[in-house]
Structures are given as C-alpha cells and as structure tokens.
Short mmCIF file of C-alpha atoms and ligand atoms in Angstrom, two decimals:
data_model
loop_
_atom_site.label_atom_id
_atom_site.label_comp_id
_atom_site.label_asym_id
_atom_site.label_seq_id
_atom_site.Cartn_x
_atom_site.Cartn_y
_atom_site.Cartn_z
CA MET A 2 52.67 -60.87 46.51
CA TRP A 3 51.44 -57.45 45.33
CA LYS A 4 54.82 -56.94 43.68
CA ARG A 5 54.53 -60.24 41.81
CA TRP A 6 50.98 -59.39 40.75
CA LYS A 7 52.16 -56.07 39.39
CA GLN A 8 54.87 -57.75 37.35
CA LEU A 9 52.48 -60.22 35.72
CA GLU A 10 51.64 -59.75 32.04
CA LEU A 11 48.25 -58.16 31.40
CA TYR A 12 46.77 -61.29 29.83
CA TRP A 13 47.64 -63.35 32.92
CA LYS A 14 45.99 -60.78 35.13
CA ILE A 15 42.84 -60.87 32.97
CA ILE A 16 42.78 -64.69 32.95
CA ILE A 17 43.06 -64.71 36.74
CA GLY A 18 40.29 -62.09 36.88
CA MET A 19 38.05 -64.28 34.73
CA VAL A 20 38.64 -67.35 36.88
CA ILE A 21 37.96 -65.43 40.11
CA GLY A 22 34.83 -63.96 38.49
CA ILE A 23 33.50 -67.39 37.53
CA ILE A 24 34.24 -68.79 41.01
CA TRP A 25 32.55 -65.78 42.57
CA GLY A 26 29.51 -66.22 40.30
CA LEU A 27 29.19 -69.90 41.23
CA LEU A 28 29.46 -69.06 44.93
CA ALA A 29 26.85 -66.32 44.54
CA ILE A 30 24.44 -68.76 42.90
CA SER A 31 24.89 -71.47 45.49
CA PHE A 32 24.61 -69.14 48.50
CA GLY A 33 21.87 -66.95 47.02
CA TRP A 34 23.97 -63.77 46.98
CA HIS A 35 22.21 -62.43 43.89
CA GLU A 36 21.27 -59.15 45.45
CA PHE A 37 24.71 -58.55 46.94
CA ASN A 38 26.21 -59.23 43.54
CA GLN A 39 23.77 -56.85 41.88
CA ASP A 40 24.40 -54.04 44.37
CA TRP A 41 28.10 -54.36 45.07
CA ILE A 42 29.84 -56.31 42.31
CA ALA A 43 27.97 -55.75 39.02
CA PRO A 44 28.45 -51.92 39.06
CA TRP A 45 32.24 -52.37 38.79
CA GLY A 46 31.74 -54.22 35.53
CA THR A 47 29.53 -51.41 34.23
CA ILE A 48 32.11 -48.83 35.31
CA PHE A 49 34.81 -50.70 33.42
CA LEU A 50 32.64 -50.95 30.30
CA ASN A 51 31.78 -47.27 30.51
CA MET A 52 35.45 -46.35 30.72
CA LEU A 53 36.16 -48.34 27.57
CA ARG A 54 33.27 -46.66 25.80
CA LEU A 55 34.37 -43.29 27.08
CA ILE A 56 37.75 -43.49 25.45
CA ALA A 57 36.53 -45.03 22.16
CA ILE A 58 35.56 -41.81 20.34
CA PRO A 59 38.63 -39.74 21.39
CA LEU A 60 40.83 -42.69 20.46
CA ILE A 61 39.31 -43.10 17.01
CA LEU A 62 39.48 -39.38 16.31
CA VAL A 63 43.08 -38.96 17.39
CA SER A 64 44.35 -42.22 15.87
CA LEU A 65 42.75 -41.62 12.51
CA ILE A 66 43.67 -37.95 12.26
CA LYS A 67 47.25 -38.71 13.27
CA GLY A 68 47.46 -41.66 10.89
CA MET A 69 45.93 -39.89 7.91
CA GLY A 70 47.43 -36.48 8.61
CA SER A 71 50.98 -37.77 8.40
CA LEU A 72 50.49 -39.47 5.03
CA THR A 73 52.79 -38.00 2.47
CA ASP A 74 51.47 -40.00 -0.44
CA ILE A 75 47.71 -39.57 -0.81
CA SER A 76 47.36 -42.38 -3.33
CA LYS A 77 48.43 -44.65 -0.49
CA LEU A 78 45.17 -43.84 1.28
CA SER A 79 42.98 -45.12 -1.53
CA ARG A 80 45.18 -48.19 -1.86
CA ILE A 81 44.89 -48.97 1.85
CA GLY A 82 41.14 -48.34 1.61
CA LEU A 83 40.71 -50.76 -1.27
CA LYS A 84 42.88 -53.41 0.35
CA THR A 85 40.98 -53.09 3.61
CA ILE A 86 37.56 -53.48 2.05
CA GLY A 87 38.80 -56.30 -0.20
CA PHE A 88 40.34 -58.18 2.71
CA PHE A 89 37.23 -57.74 4.84
CA MET A 90 34.99 -59.12 2.09
CA ILE A 91 37.20 -62.14 1.44
CA SER A 92 37.63 -63.04 5.11
CA THR A 93 33.89 -62.73 5.72
CA VAL A 94 33.05 -65.02 2.82
CA VAL A 95 35.68 -67.54 4.02
CA ALA A 96 34.15 -67.48 7.52
CA ILE A 97 30.63 -68.03 6.17
CA THR A 98 31.86 -70.87 3.97
CA VAL A 99 33.53 -72.56 6.95
CA GLY A 100 30.25 -72.20 8.86
CA LEU A 101 28.16 -73.59 6.02
CA ILE A 102 30.44 -76.58 5.49
CA ILE A 103 30.50 -77.67 9.13
CA VAL A 104 26.78 -77.17 9.70
CA ASN A 105 25.88 -79.10 6.54
CA VAL A 106 28.24 -81.94 7.40
CA THR A 107 27.30 -82.30 11.07
CA LYS A 108 23.58 -81.38 10.85
CA PRO A 109 23.05 -80.26 14.45
CA GLY A 110 19.41 -79.28 13.82
CA ALA A 111 18.30 -82.58 12.32
CA ALA A 112 17.76 -84.33 15.64
CA PHE A 113 16.30 -81.35 17.46
CA PRO A 114 13.16 -82.47 19.36
CA GLU A 115 10.00 -80.82 18.01
CA SER A 116 8.43 -80.42 21.43
CA THR A 117 11.43 -78.43 22.72
CA ARG A 118 11.23 -76.25 19.65
CA ALA A 119 7.56 -75.43 20.27
CA GLU A 120 8.24 -74.73 23.94
CA MET A 121 11.05 -72.34 23.10
CA GLN A 122 8.96 -70.52 20.52
CA GLU A 123 6.31 -69.90 23.13
CA GLN A 124 8.82 -68.72 25.71
CA TYR A 125 10.65 -66.29 23.44
CA ARG A 126 7.67 -64.89 21.53
CA ALA A 127 8.05 -61.35 22.88
CA ASP A 128 11.82 -61.30 22.32
CA ILE A 129 11.40 -62.46 18.74
CA GLU A 130 8.80 -59.80 17.97
CA GLN A 131 11.05 -57.11 19.34
CA ARG A 132 13.95 -58.17 17.13
CA GLN A 133 11.69 -58.58 14.12
CA ALA A 134 10.57 -54.98 14.53
CA ILE A 135 14.17 -53.73 14.56
CA ALA A 136 15.05 -55.88 11.56
CA ARG A 137 12.01 -54.55 9.64
CA GLU A 138 13.23 -51.00 10.15
CA VAL A 139 16.61 -51.95 8.71
CA GLU A 140 15.03 -53.73 5.75
CA GLU A 141 12.68 -50.88 4.90
CA THR A 142 15.48 -48.45 4.13
CA GLY A 143 16.66 -47.83 0.56
CA PRO A 144 19.92 -49.27 -0.79
CA LEU A 145 21.87 -46.00 -0.43
CA GLN A 146 20.69 -45.36 3.11
CA VAL A 147 23.85 -47.04 4.44
CA LEU A 148 25.95 -44.37 2.74
CA VAL A 149 23.66 -41.56 3.86
CA GLU A 150 24.04 -42.70 7.42
CA ILE A 151 27.83 -42.62 7.26
CA VAL A 152 27.89 -38.89 6.55
CA PRO A 153 27.03 -36.88 9.66
CA SER A 154 25.30 -33.52 9.43
CA ASN A 155 26.73 -32.44 12.74
CA ILE A 156 29.99 -33.70 14.19
CA VAL A 157 29.14 -32.91 17.81
CA ASP A 158 25.93 -34.82 17.43
CA ALA A 159 27.74 -37.76 15.82
CA ALA A 160 30.41 -37.89 18.50
CA SER A 161 27.80 -37.83 21.23
CA ASP A 162 26.60 -41.34 20.48
CA ASN A 163 28.94 -44.35 20.43
CA GLN A 164 26.69 -46.02 17.89
CA ASN A 165 27.74 -43.47 15.29
CA ILE A 166 31.30 -44.71 15.06
CA LEU A 167 31.23 -44.77 11.25
CA GLN A 168 30.21 -41.09 11.20
CA VAL A 169 33.08 -40.19 13.50
CA ILE A 170 35.45 -42.18 11.28
CA PHE A 171 34.16 -40.30 8.25
CA PHE A 172 34.84 -36.93 9.85
CA ALA A 173 38.27 -37.97 11.11
CA LEU A 174 39.19 -39.26 7.64
CA LEU A 175 38.14 -35.99 6.04
CA PHE A 176 40.02 -33.97 8.63
CA GLY A 177 43.17 -36.09 8.33
CA LEU A 178 42.99 -36.02 4.55
CA ALA A 179 42.76 -32.23 4.55
CA MET A 180 45.76 -32.08 6.89
CA ALA A 181 47.78 -34.32 4.61
CA LEU A 182 46.81 -32.28 1.54
CA ILE A 183 47.84 -29.01 3.21
CA GLY A 184 51.27 -30.45 4.05
CA LYS A 185 53.10 -30.66 7.33
CA GLU A 186 54.72 -27.20 7.25
CA LYS A 187 51.54 -25.11 7.31
CA VAL A 188 49.85 -26.99 10.15
CA LYS A 189 52.94 -27.77 12.17
CA THR A 190 51.42 -26.77 15.48
CA LEU A 191 48.38 -28.92 14.97
CA HIS A 192 50.58 -31.89 14.12
CA SER A 193 52.44 -31.59 17.38
CA ALA A 194 49.17 -30.99 19.28
CA ILE A 195 47.75 -34.20 17.79
CA ASP A 196 50.94 -36.05 18.72
CA GLY A 197 50.51 -34.84 22.28
CA LEU A 198 46.82 -35.79 22.35
CA ASN A 199 47.72 -39.19 21.02
CA GLU A 200 50.15 -39.76 23.88
CA ILE A 201 47.48 -38.70 26.38
CA VAL A 202 44.77 -40.93 24.93
CA LEU A 203 47.12 -43.93 24.89
CA LYS A 204 48.08 -43.25 28.49
CA ILE A 205 44.38 -43.20 29.43
CA VAL A 206 43.93 -46.57 27.70
CA MET A 207 46.85 -47.92 29.74
CA LEU A 208 45.32 -46.61 32.95
CA ILE A 209 41.94 -48.15 32.11
CA MET A 210 43.70 -51.44 31.46
CA LYS A 211 45.13 -51.43 34.94
CA PHE A 212 41.53 -51.73 36.08
CA ALA A 213 40.73 -54.48 33.53
CA PRO A 214 41.38 -57.55 35.76
CA TYR A 215 39.01 -56.18 38.43
CA GLY A 216 36.39 -55.11 35.89
CA VAL A 217 36.56 -58.60 34.41
CA ILE A 218 35.91 -60.21 37.82
CA ALA A 219 32.68 -58.23 38.07
CA LEU A 220 31.64 -58.86 34.46
CA MET A 221 32.25 -62.61 34.56
CA GLY A 222 30.74 -63.02 38.02
CA THR A 223 27.58 -61.19 37.02
CA LEU A 224 27.39 -63.11 33.78
CA VAL A 225 27.45 -66.43 35.62
CA VAL A 226 24.76 -65.24 38.06
CA GLU A 227 22.50 -63.93 35.30
CA PHE A 228 23.11 -66.88 33.07
CA ALA A 229 22.08 -69.40 35.68
CA GLY A 230 18.92 -67.32 36.23
CA ASP A 231 16.56 -68.48 38.90
CA ASP A 232 16.47 -72.01 37.72
CA VAL A 233 19.87 -73.61 37.23
CA SER A 234 18.44 -76.94 36.12
CA GLU A 235 16.50 -75.25 33.33
CA THR A 236 19.71 -73.68 32.03
CA LEU A 237 21.40 -77.08 32.14
CA ASN A 238 18.49 -78.58 30.19
CA LEU A 239 18.90 -75.91 27.56
CA PHE A 240 22.57 -76.76 27.29
CA ALA A 241 21.67 -80.40 26.82
CA SER A 242 19.33 -79.75 23.91
CA LEU A 243 21.43 -77.07 22.24
CA GLY A 244 24.81 -78.56 23.12
CA PHE A 245 25.54 -80.02 19.70
CA TYR A 246 24.68 -76.80 17.87
CA ILE A 247 26.89 -74.82 20.24
CA LEU A 248 29.71 -77.31 19.79
CA VAL A 249 29.48 -77.13 16.01
CA THR A 250 29.58 -73.33 16.06
CA PHE A 251 32.55 -73.38 18.41
CA VAL A 252 34.38 -75.73 16.05
CA GLY A 253 33.85 -73.14 13.31
CA PHE A 254 35.21 -70.38 15.54
CA PHE A 255 38.26 -72.46 16.44
CA ILE A 256 38.96 -73.24 12.79
CA MET A 257 39.06 -69.48 12.13
CA ILE A 258 41.22 -68.71 15.16
CA PHE A 259 43.63 -71.60 15.13
CA VAL A 260 43.84 -72.54 11.45
CA ILE A 261 42.74 -69.86 8.99
CA TYR A 262 44.17 -66.68 10.54
CA PRO A 263 47.53 -68.19 11.56
CA LEU A 264 47.99 -69.76 8.12
CA VAL A 265 47.24 -66.51 6.31
CA LEU A 266 49.46 -64.57 8.71
CA MET A 267 52.31 -67.01 8.24
CA ALA A 268 51.95 -66.87 4.48
CA LEU A 269 51.73 -63.10 4.21
CA THR A 270 53.62 -61.63 7.17
CA PRO A 271 56.67 -62.38 9.33
CA ILE A 272 54.36 -62.75 12.35
CA ARG A 273 54.28 -66.21 13.91
CA TYR A 274 51.48 -68.06 15.67
CA LYS A 275 52.62 -67.62 19.26
CA GLY A 276 53.74 -64.05 18.85
CA PHE A 277 50.40 -63.06 17.34
CA TYR A 278 48.28 -64.56 20.07
CA LYS A 279 50.55 -63.39 22.84
CA ALA A 280 50.27 -59.86 21.47
CA ILE A 281 46.53 -59.70 21.02
CA SER A 282 45.35 -61.97 23.85
CA PRO A 283 44.40 -59.07 26.17
CA ALA A 284 42.08 -57.72 23.44
CA MET A 285 40.65 -61.20 22.87
CA MET A 286 39.93 -61.59 26.56
CA ILE A 287 38.22 -58.23 26.83
CA ALA A 288 36.13 -59.22 23.80
CA PHE A 289 35.24 -62.49 25.52
CA SER A 290 34.20 -60.92 28.80
CA THR A 291 32.31 -57.94 27.33
CA SER A 292 30.86 -59.52 24.13
CA SER A 293 31.56 -56.23 22.44
CA SER A 294 34.08 -55.55 19.68
CA ALA A 295 33.58 -51.85 20.25
CA ALA A 296 34.64 -52.20 23.89
CA ALA A 297 37.75 -54.10 22.80
CA LEU A 298 38.76 -51.44 20.25
CA PRO A 299 41.10 -49.39 22.48
CA LEU A 300 43.03 -52.50 23.41
CA LYS A 301 43.14 -53.74 19.82
CA ILE A 302 44.76 -50.51 18.71
CA GLU A 303 47.23 -50.48 21.57
CA GLN A 304 48.28 -54.14 21.25
CA CYS A 305 48.60 -54.10 17.46
CA GLU A 306 50.82 -51.03 17.61
CA LYS A 307 52.93 -51.93 20.61
CA GLU A 308 53.18 -55.69 20.39
CA LEU A 309 52.92 -56.36 16.67
CA GLY A 310 54.55 -53.20 15.36
CA VAL A 311 51.68 -52.17 13.05
CA SER A 312 51.92 -48.48 12.21
CA LYS A 313 49.45 -45.89 13.41
CA THR A 314 48.31 -45.15 9.87
CA ILE A 315 47.11 -48.74 9.52
CA THR A 316 45.71 -49.36 13.01
CA GLY A 317 43.94 -45.99 12.95
CA PHE A 318 42.27 -46.87 9.68
CA VAL A 319 41.73 -50.63 9.64
CA LEU A 320 40.74 -51.30 13.25
CA PRO A 321 37.96 -48.73 13.83
CA ILE A 322 36.44 -49.51 10.43
CA GLY A 323 36.88 -53.26 10.95
CA THR A 324 35.21 -53.06 14.34
CA THR A 325 32.05 -51.80 12.72
CA ILE A 326 31.98 -53.64 9.43
CA ASN A 327 34.22 -56.70 9.56
CA MET A 328 32.76 -59.44 11.73
CA ASP A 329 33.94 -62.87 10.69
CA GLY A 330 32.74 -64.57 13.86
CA THR A 331 29.31 -63.02 13.57
CA SER A 332 28.86 -63.98 9.93
CA LEU A 333 30.04 -67.55 10.58
CA TYR A 334 27.58 -67.77 13.46
CA GLN A 335 24.75 -66.35 11.37
CA ALA A 336 25.32 -68.91 8.65
CA VAL A 337 25.42 -71.83 11.11
CA ALA A 338 22.37 -70.55 13.00
CA ALA A 339 20.29 -70.07 9.84
CA VAL A 340 21.00 -73.59 8.58
CA PHE A 341 20.52 -75.03 12.07
CA ILE A 342 17.06 -73.45 12.22
CA ALA A 343 16.25 -74.76 8.74
CA GLN A 344 17.29 -78.27 9.78
CA ALA A 345 15.24 -78.12 12.97
CA PHE A 346 12.16 -77.07 10.98
CA GLY A 347 12.77 -79.83 8.48
CA PHE A 348 13.56 -77.54 5.51
CA ASP A 349 16.08 -78.69 2.95
CA LEU A 350 18.06 -75.69 1.79
CA THR A 351 18.98 -75.64 -1.88
CA ILE A 352 22.40 -74.48 -3.10
CA ALA A 353 20.77 -71.23 -4.24
CA GLN A 354 19.38 -70.65 -0.76
CA GLN A 355 22.79 -71.33 0.77
CA MET A 356 24.29 -68.80 -1.62
CA THR A 357 21.66 -66.32 -0.45
CA ILE A 358 22.92 -66.98 3.07
CA VAL A 359 26.48 -66.14 1.96
CA VAL A 360 25.37 -62.83 0.45
CA THR A 361 22.98 -61.76 3.20
CA ALA A 362 25.29 -62.86 6.00
CA THR A 363 28.11 -60.81 4.44
CA LEU A 364 25.88 -57.75 4.32
CA ALA A 365 24.35 -58.48 7.71
CA SER A 366 27.72 -58.67 9.42
CA ILE A 367 28.57 -55.26 7.95
CA GLY A 368 25.39 -53.88 9.48
CA THR A 369 25.81 -55.61 12.83
CA PRO A 370 26.78 -53.24 15.62
CA GLY A 371 29.76 -54.29 17.77
CA VAL A 372 27.66 -54.70 20.88
CA PRO A 373 26.37 -57.73 22.81
CA GLY A 374 23.66 -59.55 20.88
CA GLY A 375 24.01 -57.36 17.78
CA GLY A 376 24.34 -60.39 15.53
CA VAL A 377 20.95 -61.84 16.46
CA VAL A 378 18.95 -58.90 15.13
CA MET A 379 20.65 -59.24 11.76
CA LEU A 380 19.95 -62.96 11.79
CA VAL A 381 16.25 -62.11 11.36
CA ILE A 382 17.07 -60.53 8.02
CA ILE A 383 18.92 -63.63 6.85
CA LEU A 384 16.06 -65.90 7.91
CA THR A 385 13.58 -63.75 6.00
CA ALA A 386 15.81 -63.68 2.91
CA VAL A 387 15.93 -67.48 2.70
CA GLY A 388 12.27 -67.87 3.59
CA LEU A 389 12.74 -69.39 7.05
CA PRO A 390 10.35 -68.69 9.92
CA ALA A 391 11.64 -65.97 12.25
CA GLU A 392 10.18 -68.05 15.10
CA GLY A 393 13.25 -70.22 14.70
CA LEU A 394 15.11 -67.45 16.45
CA ALA A 395 13.76 -68.82 19.72
CA MET A 396 16.15 -71.75 19.52
CA VAL A 397 19.25 -69.64 19.09
CA LEU A 398 18.17 -66.86 21.44
CA ALA A 399 17.88 -69.28 24.31
CA LEU A 400 21.62 -69.68 24.65
CA ASP A 401 23.10 -66.81 22.73
CA ARG A 402 25.53 -65.41 25.27
CA PRO A 403 28.33 -68.02 25.16
CA LEU A 404 28.24 -67.90 21.38
CA ASP A 405 28.23 -64.11 21.44
CA MET A 406 31.32 -64.10 23.65
CA MET A 407 33.19 -66.41 21.33
CA ARG A 408 32.12 -64.79 18.06
CA THR A 409 33.27 -61.44 19.41
CA VAL A 410 36.70 -63.01 20.04
CA VAL A 411 36.77 -64.15 16.39
CA ASN A 412 35.72 -60.67 15.22
CA VAL A 413 38.55 -59.10 17.19
CA THR A 414 41.12 -61.66 16.02
CA GLY A 415 40.07 -61.19 12.40
CA ASN A 416 40.53 -57.45 12.62
CA CYS A 417 43.96 -57.69 14.21
CA ALA A 418 45.00 -60.18 11.52
CA ALA A 419 43.69 -57.80 8.84
CA ALA A 420 45.66 -54.88 10.31
CA SER A 421 48.86 -56.95 10.37
CA ILE A 422 48.46 -58.24 6.82
CA ILE A 423 47.51 -54.90 5.29
CA GLY A 424 50.27 -53.23 7.35
CA ASN A 425 52.88 -55.64 6.04
CA SER A 426 51.78 -55.21 2.45
CA GLU A 427 52.24 -51.44 2.80
CA ASN A 428 55.60 -51.65 4.61
CA GLU A 429 53.83 -50.39 7.70
CA LEU A 430 54.69 -53.33 9.92
CA SER A 431 57.90 -53.64 11.87
CA TYR A 432 57.74 -56.99 13.56
CA PRO A 433 59.01 -57.68 16.15
CA PRO A 434 58.46 -54.13 17.35
CA VAL A 435 61.18 -52.13 19.02
CA LYS A 436 59.90 -51.56 22.53
CA THR A 437 60.31 -48.21 24.18
CA ALA A 438 59.83 -47.81 27.89
N1 LIG B 6 28.82 -59.05 20.01
C1 LIG B 6 29.37 -59.04 18.69
C2 LIG B 6 30.49 -58.01 18.62
O1 LIG B 6 30.48 -57.04 19.33
C3 LIG B 6 28.35 -58.78 17.65
C4 LIG B 6 27.41 -59.96 17.54
O2 LIG B 6 26.43 -60.01 18.28
O3 LIG B 6 27.70 -60.87 16.76
O4 LIG B 6 31.40 -58.17 17.84
#
C-alpha cells in the first residue's frame, strides 16, 4: 500500500489529504476533540506553512537572478516587463467585469434581510474598525509611496520579512541585470554557483512537497474545526443567509477558471485545457488549503517549469511579481462584494460608481498582500471610494474563508496562465516539456 501511495501523483495525494482533513475535522467537531486538534494536529499545518514561507525568499532570489542573469538581450527584459504588466492589467479588468456583470444580473444583496444585516454589523464592529484603521493608513500615503516602498534601503532587512517580497524582487532584478550587462565570461563562477543554488532550492521545494499531503490534512482539519466554531447551527444559519452571494461569487470564479483562462490559453499557446490543469493542480490545491498565493509560489514556479515547460527567465520574473500584484480572483471578489453590500443597503450604483469600482478594485488587488484575508482590508478602500458604508463589511466578513480559499485558487491560476502566455510569446515555452529524471 505504501508503495502505491508513493507512486501516486502529487495532486492525488493532496486531494486525499484534503478529504482526510475534512473527515478528521468533522469527527473532531462531533466528538469535541477541539483541544486535541489544537495541540496535536494544527501545529503540523503551521509547520508546513512555515516551510513554504521559509523557501519563498531564497527561491525568488535564485530564480530571478538566474533568469535575468542569463539574458543575452537586455531589450528582452523591458519587453517582458511591459507584457507582464499589460497582461496583468487586462486580466484584472476582465475579472472585475465578469464580477460586475454577474452581481448586477443576479442581485444577491437585494433580498438580504435587514435584521440580519443589523445583527452582523453589531457582531463584527470591532473587526470592521480594525480593518478600517489599516485601510486608512494605506489611503493616507502619497501616490508615489508605492514606488518608494518597492526600493529597499537595506537588502538584509528586506529579506528578513516575507511581506517585503517586492523589495526582494527589486534587488534580485538589479543584481541579475548587472550580471547580464557584465556578460557571462567575467562572472562565470557566479553563474555556476547560482546554477548550483538553483538546483538546491528546487530540491528543497520537492522535499517540502513530500510533506504537503500531511500538512494539508492538518490545515483542512483545523479549518473545519475553527469554521464550525462553538456553535455549528449558527454557522449553518450564516450559510443560509449568505448562500446566494457565495454562490454568485463562486460562479464568477468558475467562469475565470473554466472559461476565460482556458480560452485565452488555447488561443495564444499550444497548451490545452487538461494539460494545463493537470500541471498546475498541486499549486491550486495548496492555494485552496492555505488561502495564500505567497505560500503557493514555490509550487507555482516548479510546476510551470517542469510540467508546462515555461523557461526560468519567465517563471522567475512573472510569478513572483504576479503573486504580489496580479490577483484576478481577489479583484473579482472585491467587485462582487462591493455591489452586494450596496444592494443590501438599498443603494443603486450608477455606471460612474461601477467604473470607480473597476479602477479601485484594480489598484486594490495590486496592493493586496498574498495572505489569508488580505483582500478584505482592501475592500474597505473600495467601499469608501464609492461612498458605501464600511459597516457593510460585516456581511462579507462573516463568511470570508471559503471565498478566500477559492479566490486564491483563481489568483494562482491567473498567474500560471500569464506565465505560459508571456512565455510562449517570447519563445520561452516548450510545451510539452521534455522531462528529465
Ligand atoms: N488570500 C488571497 C491570496 O493570497 C488574497 C485575498 O485575500 O484575496 O491570494
């Protein structure tokens, strides 16, 4: 049996892990094993997450430096940069438009009971204030602050905090660019050292992934236990009142995953539907169980290179940057949530206000960190921009986690699609990839 387990594809192992985790969580709720779960199961999930975070910075540094450093044509870098930003902008606007269309057609907020709304506002008052405070800080900064924050004043400092991924990317880009400008001959030794480091980092990712199915059991189990809280019937009630809104948002996510990305991939690359999802499904599942695009980054890089044949230059550039600034799922969600809140409060949004949502949601998704719940903080900014009460947040906060899990999957899928498309346009995609042992 162990032999068969070992031969299974990674995505099957993760799916099995998820199912066992959910069953474990349900058992823990029904038998009251909360404490046992907290003491003996949950820590394994945290250990798995920490390992993913641990490898993120070394992986970004090595991938980017290797990718950039081996460029022979520097103009290619600016071209890839422009294409990347252009693609990110377009896909974000498409995602927001999909969100706006479905929420305006289905109107999930229109029938929302007023009494439930008031109850929720009361219950989540403290949470809302906390997020408003964070959002205010973001809003108070000047327009160029975003750029200022990308440039680190100290690389050790920047690399010591996983939230500074953009700063690390900036340094790695600069370093790789300098290497490319100097030319391979003069820094030969460094090139081979980076190649060696790259092999080591990828091996570490592979080793961490061996632990993934077990980490996922702990993460999913704990999620189920925490989600049910102390009062399972209350959670079920919440589902009943927010069910339609959740369903509508999920429809939006599915349109992105099953219609938009595959169509664009089929039109612009040789990659086909099944091949794409088979290749990136482990990354999608890690995104689902951790609700963090940043945690899924190592796997995104590995799967896009190995299973889709995207070159290191592209994955090293597009994926780390995409993880921090390109969040199609988050922006779609923010658009649906904002209009849902407006509907529940009885506001009729004008076309101009909906356009404001498109612009602010695009910017907000750039500023959203790739961590659980990151998208909700930025939602405050959108609500303020269209003149909606931030108290409306209570309604979407109540059941954010399942939506967070799914929007993270969309974010990850969108970035892998972007890497494949940009890779193909630069002749940096060899699909199907030639597999080496
Ligand atoms: N959890 C999402 C991510 O990591 C961000 C969000 O909250 O929308 O991609």
